Amino acid sequence: MNKKLKSNTMLAFIVNGMLGIEVIIMPLTAVKYAKTDAWLSPILTSAILLIVLHSAFWLCGRYPGLNFAQISMVVFGKIFGKIAVFISTFYNILYCSISLRLFAETISTFLLENTPIIVVMFIFLASVVYCSVMDIETISIIFNLLLPVILTSVFLVLILSISAADLRNLLPILSEGPMPIIKGSVNIFTPAATSFAFTMIMPYFNEPKKTKKYITRGIIIGALVYSSILAMCLMVLGNIEIEQLIFPTLTLSKALQLEVQVFERTESLFMTAWIPITFTNLVLIYLIVIICEKELLSIKKTIPAALLSFPIILYLALYPKDIYEVFDFLRLTNAFVLGLAFIYMPIIILVELIKKGRKKNAKKT
């Protein structure tokens, strides 16, 4: 394996991993639980994520040159390791398919009203697969090029929102204590958890130990973006209105037409961020699927592994009857990733620590 990537490239992977497609609906989920304190939930989510990712980073450091799928099979053994990799593969396929459907539903509603959803999904997924099978260096270049566009577009939307914002909509702070914030952070964990993908691409970096600071910076940037979007949605729309909306973030950008006459259609400005966000996020998820499938099925070439998942993801994306079933599946994936973060990760860390202790005792005797 050629180690081509510089350590600072990790920043783009982490930020693009965190800023997933759910940025368009996250305010709805967070506000449902945390109300006016919803903007604090991403900060707590990121704090928890930092602990989980730093644990994963420690484990990757124990096995340099191996991705997390390979590490799982080394730590748990071939049989239990493959079961763990299968579960991870299933989750990422499911999340990729539901994200694809959410993207198609949104595009069909706001941009391509007369285009069948299946056409939108097929073309977009084909683009994702095409990018996923590229050399990892090429993928990193694409991520690095799109990241400034994404952050600039989000920043402009937030700046244009200020004139319509009412700070009183964030008050009172912590009126019901910390528990609603905790509930909100737990229920928006899925998008942030995609940054866990760094464990799969760590072997491609020429100095993996130096990537730790960029992982931390990426998590902080992602947290600030999510928190800023939630705060602005609350200040402009209010928590009561947000709970009645399906796509609060897009509604925020559309509402700006009434306050700011700079752009003819300000939702188009948000789309310049959201479409690249979705694309890079799905590429990262698909890359995880490919890596896991190659280990699980002992496939050496990338393209066969990529094509194997294509019809499965497309089929699962068509399964939900409507947007409300899509939301149900998103809640399912959130529960799934919480299990991976709070059950699977502690178990694999514990098993590795036990193995480490046994090796020390064996050396002493």
Coordinates of N, CA, C and O in Angstrom, one line a residue, residues 24 27-28 31 35-36 157 161-170 229-259:
I24 N -29.6 19.2 6.7 CA -30.9 19.8 6.2 C -32.0 19.6 7.1 O -33.0 20.3 7.1
P27 N -31.9 20.4 12.6 CA -32.6 21.3 13.5 C -33.9 20.7 14.0 O -34.2 20.9 15.2
L28 N -34.6 20.0 13.2 CA -35.9 19.4 13.6 C -35.7 18.4 14.7 O -36.4 18.4 15.7
V31 N -34.2 20.2 18.0 CA -35.2 21.0 18.7 C -36.3 20.2 19.3 O -36.9 20.6 20.3
K35 N -35.3 21.8 22.5 CA -36.0 23.1 22.4 C -35.1 24.2 22.1 O -34.3 24.1 21.2
T36 N -35.1 25.3 22.9 CA -34.3 26.5 22.6 C -32.8 26.2 22.9 O -31.9 27.0 22.5
V157 N -24.6 32.0 4.2 CA -26.0 31.8 4.6 C -26.2 32.3 6.0 O -27.2 33.0 6.3
S161 N -28.3 35.6 7.4 CA -29.4 35.4 8.3 C -29.5 36.3 9.5 O -30.5 36.4 10.2
I162 N -28.3 37.0 9.7 CA -28.2 37.8 10.9 C -29.3 38.9 11.0 O -29.9 39.1 12.1
S163 N -29.6 39.5 9.9 CA -30.6 40.6 9.9 C -32.0 40.1 10.3 O -32.8 40.9 10.8
A164 N -32.3 38.8 10.1 CA -33.6 38.3 10.4 C -33.6 37.6 11.8 O -34.6 37.1 12.2
A165 N -32.5 37.5 12.5 CA -32.3 36.8 13.7 C -32.9 37.6 14.9 O -32.7 38.8 15.0
D166 N -33.4 36.8 15.8 CA -33.9 37.4 17.1 C -33.3 36.6 18.2 O -33.6 35.4 18.5
L167 N -32.3 37.2 18.9 CA -31.6 36.5 20.0 C -32.5 36.0 21.1 O -32.1 35.0 21.7
R168 N -33.6 36.6 21.2 CA -34.5 36.2 22.3 C -35.1 34.8 22.1 O -35.5 34.1 23.1
N169 N -35.0 34.3 20.9 CA -35.5 32.9 20.6 C -34.6 31.8 21.2 O -35.0 30.7 21.2
L170 N -33.4 32.2 21.6 CA -32.5 31.3 22.3 C -32.7 31.3 23.8 O -32.0 30.5 24.5
I229 N -25.6 26.6 12.7 CA -26.8 26.4 11.9 C -28.0 26.3 12.8 O -29.1 26.9 12.5
L230 N -27.9 25.5 13.9 CA -29.0 25.3 14.8 C -29.4 26.6 15.5 O -30.6 27.0 15.6
A231 N -28.4 27.4 15.9 CA -28.6 28.7 16.6 C -29.3 29.6 15.6 O -30.3 30.3 16.0
M232 N -28.9 29.7 14.4 CA -29.5 30.6 13.4 C -30.9 30.2 13.1 O -31.8 31.1 13.0
C233 N -31.1 28.9 12.9 CA -32.5 28.4 12.7 C -33.4 28.8 13.8 O -34.6 29.3 13.6
L234 N -32.9 28.7 15.0 CA -33.7 29.0 16.2 C -34.0 30.5 16.3 O -35.1 31.0 16.5
M235 N -33.0 31.3 16.0 CA -33.1 32.8 16.1 C -34.0 33.3 15.0 O -34.8 34.3 15.2
V236 N -34.0 32.7 13.8 CA -34.8 33.2 12.7 C -36.2 32.6 12.7 O -37.2 33.3 12.5
L237 N -36.3 31.3 12.9 CA -37.6 30.6 12.8 C -38.3 30.4 14.1 O -39.6 30.3 14.2
G238 N -37.5 30.2 15.2 CA -38.1 29.8 16.5 C -38.3 28.4 16.6 O -38.6 27.7 15.7
N239 N -38.3 27.8 17.9 CA -38.4 26.4 18.1 C -39.8 25.8 17.7 O -39.9 24.7 17.2
I240 N -40.8 26.6 17.9 CA -42.2 26.1 17.6 C -42.3 25.9 16.1 O -42.9 24.9 15.7
E241 N -41.9 26.8 15.3 CA -42.0 26.7 13.9 C -41.2 25.6 13.3 O -41.6 24.8 12.4
I242 N -39.9 25.4 13.9 CA -39.0 24.4 13.4 C -39.6 23.0 13.6 O -39.5 22.2 12.7
E243 N -40.4 22.8 14.7 CA -41.0 21.5 14.9 C -42.1 21.2 13.9 O -42.5 20.0 13.8
Q244 N -42.5 22.2 13.2 CA -43.6 21.9 12.2 C -43.0 21.7 10.7 O -43.7 21.5 9.8
L245 N -41.7 21.9 10.6 CA -41.1 21.8 9.3 C -40.4 20.5 9.0 O -39.9 19.8 10.0
I246 N -40.2 20.1 7.8 CA -39.5 18.9 7.4 C -38.0 19.2 7.1 O -37.1 18.5 7.5
F247 N -37.8 20.3 6.4 CA -36.4 20.8 6.1 C -36.2 22.2 6.6 O -36.1 23.1 5.9
P248 N -35.9 22.3 7.9 CA -35.7 23.6 8.6 C -34.6 24.4 8.0 O -34.7 25.6 7.8
T249 N -33.5 23.8 7.7 CA -32.3 24.5 7.2 C -32.6 25.2 5.9 O -32.2 26.3 5.6
L250 N -33.3 24.4 5.0 CA -33.6 25.0 3.7 C -34.7 26.0 3.8 O -34.7 27.0 3.1
T251 N -35.6 25.9 4.7 CA -36.6 26.9 5.0 C -36.0 28.2 5.5 O -36.4 29.3 5.2
L252 N -34.9 28.0 6.3 CA -34.1 29.2 6.8 C -33.6 30.0 5.6 O -33.8 31.2 5.5
S253 N -33.0 29.3 4.6 CA -32.4 30.0 3.5 C -33.5 30.6 2.6 O -33.3 31.7 2.0
K254 N -34.6 30.0 2.5 CA -35.7 30.5 1.7 C -36.3 31.7 2.3 O -36.7 32.7 1.7
A255 N -36.4 31.7 3.7 CA -37.0 32.8 4.4 C -36.2 34.1 4.3 O -36.7 35.2 4.4
L256 N -34.9 34.0 3.9 CA -34.0 35.2 3.8 C -34.4 36.1 2.7 O -34.1 37.2 2.7
Q257 N -35.2 35.6 1.7 CA -35.7 36.4 0.6 C -36.5 37.6 1.1 O -36.5 38.6 0.5
L258 N -37.2 37.4 2.2 CA -38.0 38.4 2.7 C -37.2 39.5 3.5 O -37.7 40.6 3.6
E259 N -36.0 39.2 3.9 CA -35.2 40.1 4.7 C -34.0 40.7 3.9 O -33.6 41.8 4.1

